[in-house]
Amino acid sequence: MNRAFALAAALSLIAAPALAQGLPALTMTDNPAGGTSYSLSLQIIVLMTALAVLPSIVLGMTAFTRIIIVLSILRQALGTQQTPPNQVLIALALFLTFFVMQPQLTDIYNLAVSPVLDGTMPMEQGLQTGMQIIKGFLVHNTRENDLLMFADLAGVGPFASPDDVPMPVLLPAYMTSELKTAFQIGFLLYLPFLVIDLVIASILMALGMMMLSPMLVSLPVKLLLFVLVDGWALTVKSLATTYMGG
């Protein structure tokens, strides 16, 4: 450990003069029109940083959290163990997330990304515009009680408009609200399958088949009823409606 600290200190001392003189590969040039051009190396660094934080953005600022939790509870209620597998559930949750977030993604591209790529809008303003669009989605789907709780903990507020809510307060409030909503939906999905398990267990007990596991009998019954009512389509439709219907 000491050798690692010593090596890091030596490298920092060696790199200090080079940093003082500036790195030619990482440059920013002011355009005559008022914008700023970034070197290719700096653009690559920004892109790699964005890719590193992309999973956190998907989890914390989209509909992915609610969708994947509900689908996981549904699989547990069916009693199918690892069917569908995790990869299938994650893929379904991602595609459904893109479907739900399509209006916001379209606005971000038209109002922020496209003007920045065309050079008609500075990157800082484009980032601010995109964040305002995402903030509108987060505020619309956050419970007021959760937002007030985190605002009180942070010692800020009251807020005159949704645009005044700071992201450090909005993000944990949104995640907490999503978890609560996901478990409420999962509970409602779990109840019918729980009733089937109880009925099957009671029937087997009345017939004296105590050595036969109720799960072996209830599983095909639950699968049959779930397929007959087109359960996957109903579940996906209900999840999408919770965002698009409000």
Short mmCIF file of C-alpha atoms in Angstrom, two decimals:
data_model
loop_
_atom_site.label_atom_id
_atom_site.label_comp_id
_atom_site.label_asym_id
_atom_site.label_seq_id
_atom_site.Cartn_x
_atom_site.Cartn_y
_atom_site.Cartn_z
CA MET A 1 0.00 0.00 0.00
CA ASN A 2 2.82 2.39 0.88
CA ARG A 3 4.53 1.60 -2.42
CA ALA A 4 1.32 2.40 -4.29
CA PHE A 5 1.02 5.79 -2.58
CA ALA A 6 4.70 6.51 -3.26
CA LEU A 7 4.29 5.60 -6.94
CA ALA A 8 1.21 7.80 -7.27
CA ALA A 9 3.01 10.71 -5.63
CA ALA A 10 6.01 10.30 -7.95
CA LEU A 11 3.79 10.22 -11.03
CA SER A 12 1.96 13.33 -9.89
CA LEU A 13 5.24 15.17 -9.40
CA ILE A 14 6.45 14.12 -12.84
CA ALA A 15 3.16 15.09 -14.52
CA ALA A 16 2.88 18.45 -12.73
CA PRO A 17 5.10 20.41 -15.19
CA ALA A 18 3.27 18.93 -18.15
CA LEU A 19 -0.09 19.88 -16.66
CA ALA A 20 1.18 23.36 -15.95
CA GLN A 21 2.16 23.79 -19.61
CA GLY A 22 -1.21 22.44 -20.76
CA LEU A 23 -2.19 19.34 -22.68
CA PRO A 24 -2.45 20.02 -26.45
CA ALA A 25 -4.79 17.04 -26.90
CA LEU A 26 -7.37 18.47 -24.48
CA THR A 27 -8.21 21.91 -25.80
CA MET A 28 -11.27 24.14 -26.07
CA THR A 29 -11.53 26.76 -28.80
CA ASP A 30 -13.91 29.71 -28.77
CA ASN A 31 -15.78 30.10 -32.04
CA PRO A 32 -16.38 33.54 -33.58
CA ALA A 33 -20.13 32.89 -33.39
CA GLY A 34 -19.92 32.54 -29.62
CA GLY A 35 -19.85 28.77 -29.21
CA THR A 36 -17.06 26.50 -28.02
CA SER A 37 -15.36 23.70 -29.96
CA TYR A 38 -13.84 20.77 -28.07
CA SER A 39 -10.92 18.67 -29.27
CA LEU A 40 -11.50 15.07 -30.29
CA SER A 41 -9.68 13.71 -27.25
CA LEU A 42 -11.85 15.77 -24.90
CA GLN A 43 -14.99 14.61 -26.72
CA ILE A 44 -13.89 10.98 -26.30
CA ILE A 45 -13.32 11.53 -22.57
CA VAL A 46 -16.77 13.06 -22.20
CA LEU A 47 -18.30 10.17 -24.16
CA MET A 48 -16.59 7.52 -22.03
CA THR A 49 -17.69 9.31 -18.86
CA ALA A 50 -21.28 9.42 -20.12
CA LEU A 51 -21.19 5.70 -20.90
CA ALA A 52 -19.88 4.97 -17.39
CA VAL A 53 -22.77 6.80 -15.68
CA LEU A 54 -25.41 5.65 -18.19
CA PRO A 55 -26.60 2.67 -16.06
CA SER A 56 -27.16 4.95 -13.08
CA ILE A 57 -29.08 7.39 -15.26
CA VAL A 58 -31.27 4.60 -16.64
CA LEU A 59 -31.97 3.27 -13.15
CA GLY A 60 -32.53 6.57 -11.39
CA MET A 61 -34.15 8.87 -13.96
CA THR A 62 -36.41 6.64 -16.06
CA ALA A 63 -39.26 4.16 -15.65
CA PHE A 64 -36.88 1.17 -15.52
CA THR A 65 -36.95 0.74 -11.73
CA ARG A 66 -40.72 0.35 -11.42
CA ILE A 67 -40.97 -1.93 -14.44
CA ILE A 68 -38.21 -4.37 -13.48
CA ILE A 69 -39.45 -4.66 -9.88
CA VAL A 70 -43.01 -5.41 -10.98
CA LEU A 71 -41.84 -8.01 -13.50
CA SER A 72 -39.63 -9.65 -10.88
CA ILE A 73 -42.51 -9.84 -8.37
CA LEU A 74 -44.75 -11.27 -11.09
CA ARG A 75 -42.24 -14.04 -11.82
CA GLN A 76 -42.03 -14.78 -8.10
CA ALA A 77 -45.82 -14.93 -7.85
CA LEU A 78 -46.01 -17.38 -10.74
CA GLY A 79 -43.52 -19.61 -8.96
CA THR A 80 -41.52 -20.31 -12.12
CA GLN A 81 -38.18 -19.69 -10.39
CA GLN A 82 -35.83 -18.47 -13.18
CA THR A 83 -38.38 -18.50 -16.01
CA PRO A 84 -38.38 -16.05 -17.75
CA PRO A 85 -34.63 -15.66 -17.14
CA ASN A 86 -33.16 -12.40 -15.85
CA GLN A 87 -31.87 -11.45 -19.29
CA VAL A 88 -35.36 -11.63 -20.77
CA LEU A 89 -36.89 -9.57 -17.96
CA ILE A 90 -34.17 -6.91 -18.25
CA ALA A 91 -34.57 -6.73 -22.04
CA LEU A 92 -38.36 -6.41 -21.70
CA ALA A 93 -37.96 -3.74 -19.03
CA LEU A 94 -35.49 -1.79 -21.20
CA PHE A 95 -37.69 -1.85 -24.30
CA LEU A 96 -40.76 -0.90 -22.26
CA THR A 97 -38.74 1.89 -20.65
CA PHE A 98 -37.81 3.27 -24.09
CA PHE A 99 -41.48 3.06 -25.09
CA VAL A 100 -42.63 4.95 -22.00
CA MET A 101 -39.86 7.54 -22.26
CA GLN A 102 -40.31 8.11 -26.00
CA PRO A 103 -41.98 11.55 -25.66
CA GLN A 104 -39.19 12.78 -23.37
CA LEU A 105 -36.46 11.29 -25.56
CA THR A 106 -37.99 12.91 -28.64
CA ASP A 107 -38.14 16.31 -26.94
CA ILE A 108 -34.55 15.97 -25.73
CA TYR A 109 -33.33 15.19 -29.24
CA ASN A 110 -35.36 17.93 -30.95
CA LEU A 111 -34.78 20.66 -28.35
CA ALA A 112 -31.31 19.86 -27.01
CA VAL A 113 -29.27 17.28 -28.92
CA SER A 114 -30.05 18.37 -32.48
CA PRO A 115 -29.36 22.11 -31.88
CA VAL A 116 -26.07 21.26 -30.16
CA LEU A 117 -24.98 19.02 -33.03
CA ASP A 118 -25.96 21.71 -35.55
CA GLY A 119 -23.94 24.31 -33.64
CA THR A 120 -26.94 26.61 -33.04
CA MET A 121 -26.94 26.01 -29.27
CA PRO A 122 -24.04 25.86 -26.79
CA MET A 123 -23.48 22.54 -25.08
CA GLU A 124 -24.15 24.01 -21.64
CA GLN A 125 -27.55 25.29 -22.73
CA GLY A 126 -28.33 21.95 -24.38
CA LEU A 127 -27.55 20.10 -21.18
CA GLN A 128 -29.73 22.48 -19.21
CA THR A 129 -32.61 22.05 -21.66
CA GLY A 130 -32.35 18.26 -21.52
CA MET A 131 -32.27 18.30 -17.72
CA GLN A 132 -35.40 20.45 -17.62
CA ILE A 133 -37.26 17.91 -19.76
CA ILE A 134 -36.15 15.02 -17.53
CA LYS A 135 -37.00 17.05 -14.44
CA GLY A 136 -40.55 17.55 -15.69
CA PHE A 137 -40.96 13.78 -16.03
CA LEU A 138 -39.49 13.12 -12.59
CA VAL A 139 -41.66 15.73 -10.85
CA HIS A 140 -44.81 14.46 -12.59
CA ASN A 141 -44.20 10.90 -11.36
CA THR A 142 -42.98 11.71 -7.83
CA ARG A 143 -45.30 11.58 -4.86
CA GLU A 144 -45.72 14.90 -3.11
CA ASN A 145 -45.15 13.38 0.33
CA ASP A 146 -41.80 11.91 -0.71
CA LEU A 147 -40.72 15.18 -2.28
CA LEU A 148 -41.66 17.15 0.83
CA MET A 149 -39.84 14.65 3.06
CA PHE A 150 -36.53 15.01 1.23
CA ALA A 151 -37.00 18.77 0.96
CA ASP A 152 -37.41 18.96 4.74
CA LEU A 153 -34.34 16.77 5.25
CA ALA A 154 -32.31 19.05 2.97
CA GLY A 155 -33.73 22.20 4.55
CA VAL A 156 -34.98 23.67 1.26
CA GLY A 157 -38.35 24.75 -0.06
CA PRO A 158 -41.12 25.52 -0.50
CA PHE A 159 -40.80 25.58 -4.30
CA ALA A 160 -42.70 28.02 -6.49
CA SER A 161 -42.61 25.72 -9.55
CA PRO A 162 -41.30 22.26 -10.50
CA ASP A 163 -38.30 23.91 -12.16
CA ASP A 164 -37.16 25.16 -8.75
CA VAL A 165 -36.82 21.64 -7.29
CA PRO A 166 -33.09 20.78 -7.08
CA MET A 167 -31.99 17.47 -8.56
CA PRO A 168 -30.31 16.27 -5.31
CA VAL A 169 -33.75 16.43 -3.68
CA LEU A 170 -35.77 15.24 -6.66
CA LEU A 171 -33.78 12.09 -7.50
CA PRO A 172 -34.06 10.29 -4.12
CA ALA A 173 -37.70 11.37 -3.84
CA TYR A 174 -38.41 9.92 -7.28
CA MET A 175 -36.64 6.65 -6.49
CA THR A 176 -38.50 6.28 -3.19
CA SER A 177 -41.80 6.99 -4.92
CA GLU A 178 -41.02 4.47 -7.65
CA LEU A 179 -40.21 1.76 -5.11
CA LYS A 180 -43.48 2.36 -3.25
CA THR A 181 -45.55 2.31 -6.44
CA ALA A 182 -43.77 -0.82 -7.74
CA PHE A 183 -44.46 -2.75 -4.54
CA GLN A 184 -48.10 -1.65 -4.55
CA ILE A 185 -48.55 -2.94 -8.10
CA GLY A 186 -46.64 -6.11 -7.24
CA PHE A 187 -48.91 -6.73 -4.25
CA LEU A 188 -52.03 -6.48 -6.41
CA LEU A 189 -50.47 -8.90 -8.92
CA TYR A 190 -49.46 -11.32 -6.19
CA LEU A 191 -52.93 -11.65 -4.59
CA PRO A 192 -54.66 -13.78 -7.30
CA PHE A 193 -51.77 -16.24 -7.39
CA LEU A 194 -51.75 -16.44 -3.60
CA VAL A 195 -55.47 -17.29 -3.64
CA ILE A 196 -54.81 -20.07 -6.16
CA ASP A 197 -52.07 -21.50 -3.95
CA LEU A 198 -54.38 -21.48 -0.91
CA VAL A 199 -57.24 -23.12 -2.81
CA ILE A 200 -55.00 -25.85 -4.23
CA ALA A 201 -53.45 -26.50 -0.81
CA SER A 202 -56.93 -26.74 0.80
CA ILE A 203 -58.16 -29.16 -1.85
CA LEU A 204 -55.12 -31.40 -1.47
CA MET A 205 -55.51 -31.30 2.32
CA ALA A 206 -59.19 -32.28 2.03
CA LEU A 207 -58.31 -35.18 -0.28
CA GLY A 208 -55.66 -36.40 2.14
CA MET A 209 -52.81 -35.83 -0.32
CA MET A 210 -50.55 -34.23 2.24
CA MET A 211 -47.43 -35.79 0.74
CA LEU A 212 -48.03 -34.07 -2.60
CA SER A 213 -46.51 -30.61 -2.83
CA PRO A 214 -49.16 -27.94 -3.57
CA MET A 215 -46.64 -26.13 -5.79
CA LEU A 216 -46.59 -29.04 -8.26
CA VAL A 217 -50.34 -28.69 -8.77
CA SER A 218 -50.76 -24.93 -8.49
CA LEU A 219 -47.97 -24.06 -10.94
CA PRO A 220 -49.69 -25.42 -14.09
CA VAL A 221 -53.00 -23.97 -12.92
CA LYS A 222 -51.46 -20.52 -12.48
CA LEU A 223 -49.70 -20.73 -15.83
CA LEU A 224 -52.92 -21.79 -17.56
CA LEU A 225 -54.97 -18.95 -16.05
CA PHE A 226 -52.19 -16.43 -16.73
CA VAL A 227 -52.04 -17.43 -20.39
CA LEU A 228 -55.84 -17.50 -20.78
CA VAL A 229 -56.23 -13.92 -19.53
CA ASP A 230 -53.21 -12.79 -21.62
CA GLY A 231 -51.37 -11.82 -18.46
CA TRP A 232 -48.20 -10.48 -20.05
CA ALA A 233 -50.08 -8.06 -22.29
CA LEU A 234 -52.24 -6.89 -19.37
CA THR A 235 -49.22 -6.39 -17.14
CA VAL A 236 -47.23 -4.47 -19.74
CA LYS A 237 -50.26 -2.35 -20.64
CA SER A 238 -50.90 -1.54 -16.97
CA LEU A 239 -47.28 -0.54 -16.40
CA ALA A 240 -47.25 1.73 -19.44
CA THR A 241 -50.59 3.27 -18.45
CA THR A 242 -49.30 4.26 -15.02
CA TYR A 243 -46.93 6.68 -16.78
CA MET A 244 -48.75 7.63 -19.96
CA GLY A 245 -52.22 7.88 -18.48
CA GLY A 246 -51.34 10.54 -15.92
#
